[in-house]
Amino acid sequence: ETGVTQSPTHLIKTRGQQVTLRCSSQSGHNTVSWYQQALGQGPQFIFQYYREEKNGRGNFPPRFSGLQFPNYSSELNVNALELDDSALYLCASSLEGQGSVQYFGPGTRLTVL
Amino acid sequence: AQSVAQPEDQVNVAEGNPLTVKCTYSVSGNPYLFWYVQYPNRGLQFLLKYITGDNLVKGSYGFEAEFNKSQTSFHLKKPSALVSDSALYFCAVRDDTGRRALTFGSGTRLQVQP
């Protein structure tokens, strides 16, 4: 186990709704990254937070947003859900550094109907 | 832009035989390379990384990987496969220019037959 937890485990929403996913990072880690893994594909980088500041963003539309709290836990918010948003959302925590390893949580499976 | 290619969707190997899962990469600066494994309905588990130093990196569960700068490759290997090694394997890269995101390959499914 990596010590990274995510909630909820599964979620079913309908098109147009909004969703909030949560991540608790491993103790001592100050960086959280979010990835989207569509079925049969590798994870795609959404964004990263370092000490509550956004530290990079992937090629995702603005309706994907997030934040990091003082305890370094994090939220991913997705507005105006689309069918293509159905995926496994992975959170990874790390201690900032060039060679640092990102440790992943079990993910949240989002289904958009 | 950085990228990772895993040319094989699936690798089949008999238990006890050596296995290789291939990965090639492209980055602007010096590469930091990682291998992760994913079991069904689970997150990614870290196996090993290459930052600098020896080209042969040893990791968890008997896995190792060989970094080849001239061929821009980072193949995952294990001398003797186990049935329990059957899973989805991802190669990932980040560069040393400050961008912190990992870029993943599309994954290779390893099937070890008894």
XYZ file of N, CA and C in Angstrom:
681
model
N 0.831 -1.209 0.000
C 0.000 0.000 0.000
C 0.862 1.253 0.000
N 0.416 2.265 -0.734
C 1.205 3.483 -0.879
C 0.878 4.526 0.167
N -0.220 4.377 0.898
C -0.642 5.397 1.839
C -1.416 6.519 1.183
N -1.657 6.426 -0.112
C -2.461 7.419 -0.830
C -3.888 6.877 -0.926
N -4.834 7.649 -0.452
C -6.231 7.210 -0.486
C -7.056 8.143 -1.355
N -8.081 7.575 -1.986
C -8.971 8.346 -2.830
C -10.411 8.001 -2.504
N -11.278 8.999 -2.641
C -12.700 8.750 -2.438
C -13.512 9.590 -3.412
N -14.667 9.078 -3.845
C -15.151 7.716 -3.590
C -14.437 6.705 -4.477
N -14.753 5.439 -4.301
C -14.157 4.389 -5.125
C -14.808 4.365 -6.503
N -16.121 4.459 -6.513
C -16.893 4.467 -7.740
C -17.902 5.593 -7.682
N -18.262 6.082 -8.861
C -19.203 7.189 -8.948
C -19.922 7.120 -10.291
N -21.234 7.295 -10.239
C -22.013 7.346 -11.481
C -22.720 8.693 -11.548
N -22.521 9.396 -12.650
C -23.122 10.708 -12.855
C -23.774 10.741 -14.234
N -24.568 11.776 -14.449
C -25.171 11.971 -15.772
C -24.546 13.192 -16.439
N -24.668 13.223 -17.743
C -24.109 14.337 -18.518
C -24.575 15.672 -17.973
N -23.628 16.633 -17.901
C -23.960 17.962 -17.441
C -23.776 18.174 -15.946
N -23.694 17.082 -15.188
C -23.508 17.222 -13.744
C -22.070 17.599 -13.419
N -21.859 17.866 -12.148
C -20.542 18.215 -11.639
C -20.107 17.147 -10.641
N -18.787 16.932 -10.522
C -18.286 15.906 -9.616
C -17.027 16.418 -8.910
N -16.862 15.974 -7.674
C -15.650 16.287 -6.897
C -15.028 14.989 -6.422
N -13.766 14.810 -6.751
C -13.010 13.639 -6.326
C -11.962 14.092 -5.313
N -11.681 13.219 -4.337
C -10.790 13.605 -3.256
C -9.597 12.667 -3.139
N -8.491 13.232 -2.646
C -7.254 12.476 -2.537
C -6.517 12.896 -1.267
N -6.093 11.920 -0.496
C -5.230 12.179 0.651
C -3.844 11.650 0.340
N -2.867 12.515 0.448
C -1.522 12.131 0.045
C -0.815 11.362 1.148
N 0.280 10.735 0.761
C 1.103 10.005 1.722
C 1.726 10.988 2.712
N 1.860 10.561 3.943
C 2.420 11.414 4.982
C 3.797 11.937 4.579
N 3.976 13.256 4.710
C 5.275 13.858 4.384
C 5.391 14.336 2.955
N 4.434 13.966 2.093
C 4.479 14.390 0.691
C 3.803 15.738 0.512
N 4.395 16.608 -0.332
C 3.873 17.958 -0.503
C 3.338 18.221 -1.912
N 3.341 17.202 -2.739
C 2.944 17.366 -4.141
C 1.891 16.330 -4.509
N 0.862 16.785 -5.191
C -0.195 15.881 -5.651
C -0.397 16.084 -7.150
N -0.452 14.980 -7.872
C -0.710 15.012 -9.312
C -1.975 14.215 -9.601
N -2.731 14.675 -10.588
C -3.953 13.977 -11.005
C -3.802 13.494 -12.439
N -4.276 12.286 -12.679
C -4.217 11.681 -14.005
C -5.580 11.080 -14.348
N -5.892 11.074 -15.628
C -7.086 10.404 -16.145
C -6.644 9.188 -16.944
N -7.204 8.029 -16.629
C -6.880 6.821 -17.380
C -8.156 6.286 -18.027
N -8.291 6.519 -19.309
C -9.416 5.968 -20.053
C -9.178 4.476 -20.274
N -10.235 3.767 -20.559
C -10.160 2.315 -20.712
C -9.173 1.936 -21.814
N -8.226 1.078 -21.477
C -7.271 0.595 -22.464
C -6.150 1.552 -22.801
N -6.018 2.611 -22.023
C -4.970 3.602 -22.296
C -4.095 3.831 -21.067
N -2.991 4.501 -21.298
C -2.142 4.912 -20.187
C -2.689 6.173 -19.540
N -2.299 6.430 -18.309
C -2.744 7.651 -17.627
C -2.292 8.910 -18.368
N -3.192 9.908 -18.365
C -2.898 11.207 -18.967
C -2.878 12.271 -17.869
N -1.844 13.104 -17.875
C -1.654 14.117 -16.839
C -2.712 15.204 -16.938
N -3.365 15.495 -15.792
C -4.362 16.571 -15.758
C -3.717 17.839 -15.202
N -3.246 17.787 -13.957
C -2.501 18.886 -13.352
C -1.813 18.410 -12.080
N -0.975 19.297 -11.561
C -0.211 19.003 -10.352
C -0.246 20.203 -9.416
N -0.257 19.933 -8.129
C -0.197 20.964 -7.109
C 0.999 20.719 -6.204
N 1.707 21.804 -5.926
C 2.855 21.769 -5.017
C 2.634 22.845 -3.976
N 2.544 22.438 -2.730
C 2.347 23.376 -1.625
C 1.222 24.362 -1.941
N 0.101 23.837 -2.357
C -1.145 24.563 -2.608
C -1.126 25.412 -3.872
N -0.043 25.395 -4.635
C 0.018 26.150 -5.877
C 0.014 25.188 -7.062
N -0.676 25.564 -8.140
C -0.669 24.733 -9.336
C 0.722 24.765 -9.953
N 1.218 23.588 -10.302
C 2.611 23.444 -10.732
C 2.699 22.801 -12.104
N 1.687 22.994 -12.908
C 1.685 22.399 -14.241
C 0.308 21.874 -14.571
N -0.028 21.915 -15.851
C -1.335 21.473 -16.300
C -1.192 20.758 -17.636
N -1.932 19.696 -17.812
C -1.952 18.970 -19.078
C -2.986 19.547 -20.020
N -3.247 18.815 -21.086
C -4.136 19.283 -22.132
C -5.596 18.920 -21.826
N -6.113 19.494 -20.774
C -7.502 19.276 -20.380
C -8.222 20.619 -20.339
N -9.531 20.627 -20.654
C -10.270 21.899 -20.684
C -10.432 22.498 -19.297
N -10.780 23.779 -19.233
C -10.895 24.489 -17.951
C -11.952 23.919 -17.018
N -12.892 23.135 -17.543
C -13.900 22.563 -16.644
C -13.289 21.520 -15.691
N -12.044 21.161 -15.932
C -11.288 20.353 -14.980
C -10.509 21.332 -14.098
N -10.818 21.330 -12.821
C -10.139 22.240 -11.906
C -9.814 21.500 -10.619
N -8.990 22.122 -9.799
C -8.628 21.448 -8.560
C -8.075 22.409 -7.545
N -7.731 21.862 -6.416
C -7.039 22.629 -5.399
C -6.337 21.673 -4.451
N -5.404 22.245 -3.714
C -4.696 21.483 -2.683
C -4.836 22.224 -1.367
N -5.058 21.493 -0.311
C -5.295 22.064 1.004
C -3.988 22.142 1.797
N -3.993 22.909 2.918
C -2.763 23.035 3.724
C -2.207 21.700 4.199
N -3.059 20.686 4.367
C -2.545 19.380 4.788
C -2.103 18.544 3.585
N -2.076 19.172 2.396
C -1.620 18.588 1.131
C -2.592 17.585 0.523
N -3.766 17.415 1.124
C -4.789 16.653 0.421
C -5.284 17.489 -0.755
N -6.048 16.871 -1.641
C -6.391 17.571 -2.871
C -7.778 17.169 -3.363
N -8.360 18.027 -4.170
C -9.626 17.756 -4.834
C -9.490 17.980 -6.336
N -10.205 17.158 -7.088
C -10.355 17.355 -8.524
C -11.835 17.602 -8.775
N -12.151 18.711 -9.420
C -13.521 19.041 -9.761
C -13.695 19.010 -11.273
N -14.776 18.398 -11.712
C -15.089 18.394 -13.137
C -16.512 18.896 -13.307
N -16.657 19.974 -14.066
C -17.974 20.554 -14.339
C -18.493 20.088 -15.692
N -19.807 20.211 -15.859
C -20.434 19.924 -17.151
C -19.945 18.602 -17.725
N -20.134 17.540 -16.973
C -19.614 16.224 -17.356
C -20.065 15.803 -18.747
N -19.125 15.188 -19.461
C -19.387 14.626 -20.789
C -19.159 13.116 -20.729
N -19.746 12.419 -21.720
C -19.613 10.961 -21.724
C -18.148 10.523 -21.743
N -17.318 11.289 -22.458
C -15.889 10.946 -22.580
C -15.116 11.138 -21.276
N -15.746 11.738 -20.284
C -15.075 11.884 -18.992
C -15.088 10.579 -18.201
N -15.812 9.595 -18.678
C -15.830 8.283 -18.018
C -14.426 7.695 -18.064
N -13.874 7.420 -16.877
C -12.480 6.973 -16.796
C -12.144 6.652 -15.349
N -10.932 6.133 -15.164
C -10.359 5.963 -13.828
C -9.514 7.202 -13.551
N -9.802 7.879 -12.450
C -9.049 9.069 -12.084
C -8.076 8.709 -10.969
N -6.820 8.947 -11.264
C -5.744 8.554 -10.356
C -5.090 9.780 -9.746
N -4.845 9.670 -8.475
C -4.119 10.700 -7.748
C -2.771 10.111 -7.358
N -1.729 10.929 -7.428
C -0.399 10.471 -7.036
C 0.245 11.507 -6.139
N 0.878 11.055 -5.084
C 1.574 12.000 -4.218
C 3.074 11.762 -4.292
N 3.834 12.826 -4.037
C 5.285 12.733 -4.085
C 5.885 13.837 -3.237
N 7.171 13.661 -2.959
C 7.925 14.706 -2.284
C 8.706 15.408 -3.371
N 8.492 16.681 -3.538
C 9.021 17.404 -4.686
C 10.535 17.216 -4.838
N 10.926 16.919 -6.062
C 12.326 16.708 -6.407
C 12.377 16.111 -7.781
N 13.447 16.347 -8.508
C 13.503 15.943 -9.904
C 13.340 14.440 -10.082
N 13.933 13.680 -9.233
C 13.866 12.228 -9.398
C 12.847 11.560 -8.531
N 11.941 12.353 -7.982
C 11.015 11.791 -7.011
C 10.018 10.843 -7.662
N 9.640 9.851 -6.897
C 8.679 8.858 -7.351
C 7.272 9.330 -7.002
N 6.348 9.180 -7.926
C 4.952 9.456 -7.667
C 4.284 8.158 -7.236
N 3.641 8.184 -6.084
C 2.957 7.022 -5.545
C 1.456 7.208 -5.731
N 0.851 6.210 -6.346
C -0.537 6.331 -6.772
C -1.526 5.739 -5.784
N -2.682 6.379 -5.720
C -3.811 5.821 -5.004
C -4.533 4.797 -5.864
N -5.573 4.176 -5.306
C -6.301 3.126 -6.026
C -7.202 3.661 -7.129
N -7.472 4.965 -7.130
C -8.276 5.550 -8.186
C -9.752 5.641 -7.852
N -10.429 6.521 -8.587
C -11.884 6.651 -8.547
C -12.406 6.347 -9.948
N -13.305 5.372 -10.027
C -13.911 5.015 -11.314
C -15.145 5.868 -11.521
N -15.091 6.771 -12.506
C -16.215 7.653 -12.815
C -16.907 7.158 -14.072
N -18.207 6.968 -13.982
C -19.020 6.607 -15.136
C -20.017 7.730 -15.373
N -20.028 8.239 -16.604
C -20.954 9.304 -16.983
C -21.973 8.730 -17.965
N -23.242 8.816 -17.594
C -24.313 8.240 -18.430
C -25.049 9.333 -19.186
N 8.150 18.109 -26.905
C 7.203 17.295 -26.142
C 7.823 15.930 -25.872
N 7.488 15.392 -24.716
C 8.019 14.080 -24.373
C 7.000 13.005 -24.732
N 7.508 11.818 -25.032
C 6.616 10.722 -25.412
C 7.247 9.391 -25.026
N 6.394 8.376 -24.913
C 6.813 7.022 -24.593
C 6.097 6.067 -25.534
N 6.834 5.092 -26.038
C 6.236 4.076 -26.897
C 6.453 2.696 -26.288
N 5.390 1.962 -26.168
C 5.457 0.554 -25.772
C 4.906 -0.226 -26.965
N 5.784 -0.798 -27.770
C 5.369 -1.329 -29.068
C 4.525 -2.593 -29.013
N 4.531 -3.265 -27.890
C 3.776 -4.521 -27.770
C 2.559 -4.326 -26.874
N 1.376 -4.628 -27.411
C 0.175 -4.565 -26.579
C 0.183 -5.690 -25.551
N 0.717 -6.842 -25.955
C 0.732 -7.998 -25.055
C 2.007 -8.803 -25.257
N 2.523 -9.315 -24.139
C 3.673 -10.209 -24.154
C 3.269 -11.493 -23.442
N 3.508 -12.615 -24.106
C 3.202 -13.916 -23.520
C 4.509 -14.655 -23.239
N 4.603 -15.222 -22.042
C 5.816 -15.950 -21.668
C 5.425 -17.099 -20.742
N 6.171 -18.170 -20.810
C 5.917 -19.305 -19.935
C 6.584 -19.075 -18.583
N 5.932 -19.575 -17.543
C 6.494 -19.446 -16.199
C 7.890 -20.033 -16.149
N 8.810 -19.298 -15.513
C 10.187 -19.756 -15.404
C 11.099 -19.222 -16.489
N 10.501 -18.747 -17.578
C 11.300 -18.180 -18.668
C 11.585 -16.702 -18.409
N 12.641 -16.161 -19.037
C 12.898 -14.723 -18.889
C 11.865 -13.901 -19.644
N 11.621 -12.695 -19.160
C 10.669 -11.825 -19.845
C 11.301 -10.469 -20.121
N 10.844 -9.842 -21.194
C 11.242 -8.480 -21.538
C 10.011 -7.721 -21.998
N 9.828 -6.538 -21.445
C 8.762 -5.630 -21.882
C 9.462 -4.370 -22.384
N 9.181 -4.011 -23.644
C 9.953 -2.965 -24.299
C 9.372 -1.570 -24.097
N 10.286 -0.584 -24.064
C 9.892 0.816 -23.910
C 10.937 1.685 -24.590
N 10.493 2.621 -25.415
C 11.372 3.648 -25.949
C 10.766 5.002 -25.616
N 11.605 6.025 -25.561
C 11.143 7.320 -25.082
C 11.736 8.448 -25.900
N 11.147 9.632 -25.725
C 11.671 10.846 -26.346
C 11.456 12.000 -25.370
N 12.546 12.691 -25.025
C 12.469 13.861 -24.148
C 13.447 14.915 -24.640
N 13.240 16.154 -24.161
C 14.127 17.240 -24.570
C 15.429 17.228 -23.787
N 15.345 17.045 -22.483
C 16.530 17.050 -21.652
C 16.921 15.639 -21.266
N 17.544 15.519 -20.130
C 17.896 14.187 -19.630
C 16.648 13.493 -19.101
N 16.524 12.203 -19.365
C 15.297 11.498 -18.966
C 15.349 10.958 -17.552
N 14.203 11.017 -16.904
C 13.966 10.256 -15.689
C 12.915 9.219 -16.076
N 13.230 7.940 -15.900
C 12.401 6.862 -16.419
C 11.864 5.991 -15.306
N 10.645 5.537 -15.473
C 9.954 4.775 -14.440
C 9.190 3.606 -15.068
N 9.061 2.535 -14.278
C 8.156 1.447 -14.616
C 7.152 1.284 -13.476
N 5.880 1.141 -13.887
C 4.792 0.881 -12.950
C 4.039 -0.364 -13.398
N 3.394 -1.029 -12.439
C 2.552 -2.185 -12.749
C 1.150 -1.916 -12.223
N 0.163 -2.386 -12.986
C -1.233 -2.175 -12.590
C -1.977 -3.501 -12.623
N -2.534 -3.871 -11.492
C -3.382 -5.055 -11.407
C -4.831 -4.627 -11.601
N -5.709 -5.551 -11.986
C -7.106 -5.191 -12.300
C -7.774 -4.365 -11.212
N -8.406 -3.274 -11.643
C -9.157 -2.401 -10.736
C -8.298 -1.830 -9.612
N -7.025 -1.645 -9.885
C -6.116 -1.089 -8.893
C -5.367 0.102 -9.473
N -4.775 0.880 -8.582
C -3.901 1.958 -9.029
C -2.569 1.414 -9.503
N -1.649 2.313 -9.801
C -0.332 1.923 -10.302
C 0.638 1.720 -9.146
N 1.412 0.638 -9.253
C 2.437 0.363 -8.244
C 3.814 0.610 -8.849
N 4.647 1.349 -8.143
C 5.996 1.669 -8.603
C 6.879 0.426 -8.555
N 7.617 0.196 -9.655
C 8.552 -0.931 -9.705
C 10.001 -0.475 -9.594
N 10.384 0.497 -10.430
C 11.768 0.947 -10.433
C 11.895 2.246 -11.209
N 13.072 2.892 -11.050
C 13.321 4.140 -11.749
C 14.781 4.234 -12.156
N 15.016 5.007 -13.216
C 16.370 5.388 -13.615
C 16.452 6.912 -13.554
N 17.445 7.390 -12.790
C 17.691 8.833 -12.734
C 19.052 9.131 -13.350
N 20.058 8.474 -12.832
C 21.404 8.621 -13.340
C 22.225 7.458 -12.815
N 23.441 7.273 -13.345
C 24.283 6.216 -12.806
C 24.264 4.957 -13.648
N 24.285 3.827 -12.975
C 24.352 2.540 -13.664
C 23.186 2.350 -14.616
N 23.495 1.802 -15.776
C 22.448 1.607 -16.779
C 21.496 0.476 -16.413
N 21.916 -0.428 -15.564
C 21.052 -1.521 -15.126
C 20.483 -1.170 -13.756
N 19.173 -1.053 -13.697
C 18.487 -0.658 -12.481
C 17.713 -1.855 -11.935
N 17.852 -2.104 -10.650
C 17.109 -3.194 -10.020
C 15.946 -2.622 -9.220
N 14.812 -3.348 -9.253
C 13.631 -2.853 -8.582
C 12.948 -3.920 -7.755
N 11.654 -3.719 -7.571
C 10.858 -4.611 -6.731
C 10.552 -5.924 -7.447
N 10.299 -6.976 -6.640
C 9.807 -8.273 -7.125
C 10.727 -8.917 -8.155
N 12.020 -8.621 -8.110
C 12.977 -9.253 -9.006
C 13.077 -8.618 -10.379
N 12.349 -7.526 -10.613
C 12.419 -6.842 -11.893
C 13.661 -5.962 -11.985
N 14.132 -5.779 -13.200
C 15.227 -4.867 -13.487
C 14.962 -4.228 -14.840
N 15.660 -3.136 -15.109
C 15.492 -2.460 -16.391
C 16.842 -1.946 -16.851
N 17.008 -1.953 -18.161
C 18.267 -1.520 -18.750
C 18.066 -0.231 -19.525
N 18.789 0.804 -19.129
C 18.738 2.099 -19.799
C 19.764 2.115 -20.917
N 19.329 2.485 -22.113
C 20.230 2.581 -23.258
C 20.028 3.953 -23.897
N 20.986 4.844 -23.656
C 20.824 6.227 -24.104
C 20.836 6.336 -25.629
N 21.721 5.585 -26.285
C 21.838 5.691 -27.739
C 20.581 5.187 -28.444
N 19.941 4.194 -27.862
C 18.715 3.663 -28.453
C 17.467 4.263 -27.815
N 17.635 5.170 -26.896
C 16.536 5.787 -26.126
C 15.532 4.728 -25.682
N 16.060 3.700 -25.032
C 15.198 2.613 -24.577
C 15.371 2.356 -23.094
N 14.366 1.742 -22.526
C 14.368 1.420 -21.087
C 13.511 0.166 -20.925
N 14.061 -0.961 -21.341
C 13.303 -2.215 -21.343
C 13.264 -2.848 -19.958
N 12.111 -3.358 -19.609
C 11.907 -4.035 -18.319
C 12.203 -5.525 -18.499
N 12.910 -6.104 -17.518
C 13.296 -7.504 -17.637
C 13.141 -8.223 -16.301
N 13.013 -9.547 -16.415
C 13.014 -10.395 -15.232
C 13.566 -11.747 -15.653
N 14.516 -12.299 -14.919
C 15.160 -13.541 -15.341
C 14.220 -14.749 -15.377
N 13.241 -14.776 -14.467
C 12.359 -15.940 -14.376
C 10.946 -15.472 -14.037
N 10.040 -15.596 -14.978
C 8.677 -15.063 -14.796
C 7.839 -15.952 -13.881
N 6.942 -15.302 -13.144
C 5.975 -15.984 -12.298
C 4.567 -15.724 -12.829
N 3.657 -16.667 -12.592
C 2.265 -16.459 -13.006
C 1.716 -15.184 -12.382
N 2.135 -14.907 -11.150
C 1.651 -13.718 -10.434
C 2.175 -12.412 -11.030
N 3.122 -12.481 -11.968
C 3.601 -11.280 -12.651
C 2.618 -10.812 -13.723
N 1.634 -11.620 -14.041
C 0.650 -11.260 -15.065
C -0.093 -9.993 -14.642
N 0.030 -8.959 -15.441
C -0.545 -7.653 -15.105
C -0.291 -6.717 -16.280
N -0.675 -5.447 -16.084
C -0.469 -4.404 -17.091
C 0.717 -3.549 -16.655
N 1.677 -3.372 -17.531
C 2.910 -2.656 -17.209
C 2.996 -1.365 -18.012
N 3.351 -0.286 -17.286
C 3.463 1.024 -17.911
C 4.871 1.574 -17.719
N 5.412 2.091 -18.804
C 6.658 2.838 -18.789
C 6.307 4.324 -18.767
N 7.066 5.125 -18.032
C 6.776 6.558 -17.946
C 8.085 7.342 -17.949
N 8.006 8.576 -18.420
C 9.187 9.428 -18.504
C 8.844 10.844 -18.057
N 9.798 11.506 -17.452
C 9.740 12.934 -17.246
C 11.126 13.471 -17.543
N 11.236 14.761 -17.856
C 12.560 15.295 -18.168
C 13.076 16.133 -17.016
N 14.268 16.660 -17.170
C 14.901 17.401 -16.077
C 14.795 18.910 -16.264
N 13.848 19.339 -17.124
C 13.756 20.772 -17.407
C 12.750 21.485 -16.521
N 12.162 20.792 -15.571
C 11.245 21.420 -14.634
C 9.813 20.937 -14.746
N 9.430 20.417 -15.880
C 8.069 19.905 -16.015
C 7.949 18.637 -15.175
N 6.995 18.607 -14.293
C 6.920 17.541 -13.309
C 6.036 16.383 -13.719
N 5.289 16.531 -14.798
C 4.319 15.503 -15.155
C 5.004 14.264 -15.713
N 4.449 13.124 -15.395
C 4.867 11.880 -16.013
C 4.095 11.693 -17.316
N 4.811 11.278 -18.355
C 4.172 10.872 -19.603
C 4.260 9.357 -19.690
N 3.101 8.717 -19.834
C 3.030 7.260 -19.825
C 2.896 6.700 -21.236
N 3.392 5.474 -21.391
C 3.093 4.710 -22.587
C 1.685 4.147 -22.498
N 1.310 3.428 -23.534
C -0.049 2.895 -23.612
C -0.217 1.596 -22.841
N 0.895 1.059 -22.341
C 0.813 -0.136 -21.526
C 1.045 -1.419 -22.311
N 1.604 -2.406 -21.637
C 1.811 -3.742 -22.199
C 1.251 -4.759 -21.225
N 0.361 -5.603 -21.731
C -0.200 -6.640 -20.869
C 0.724 -7.847 -20.897
N 1.196 -8.239 -19.743
C 2.062 -9.413 -19.604
C 1.223 -10.592 -19.147
N 1.279 -11.664 -19.918
C 0.556 -12.891 -19.583
C 1.586 -13.996 -19.386
N 1.667 -14.521 -18.162
C 2.595 -15.606 -17.855
C 1.791 -16.885 -17.715
N 2.110 -17.844 -18.588
C 1.373 -19.113 -18.583
C 2.050 -20.137 -17.687
N 1.237 -20.903 -16.927
C 1.826 -21.919 -16.028
C 2.525 -23.018 -16.816
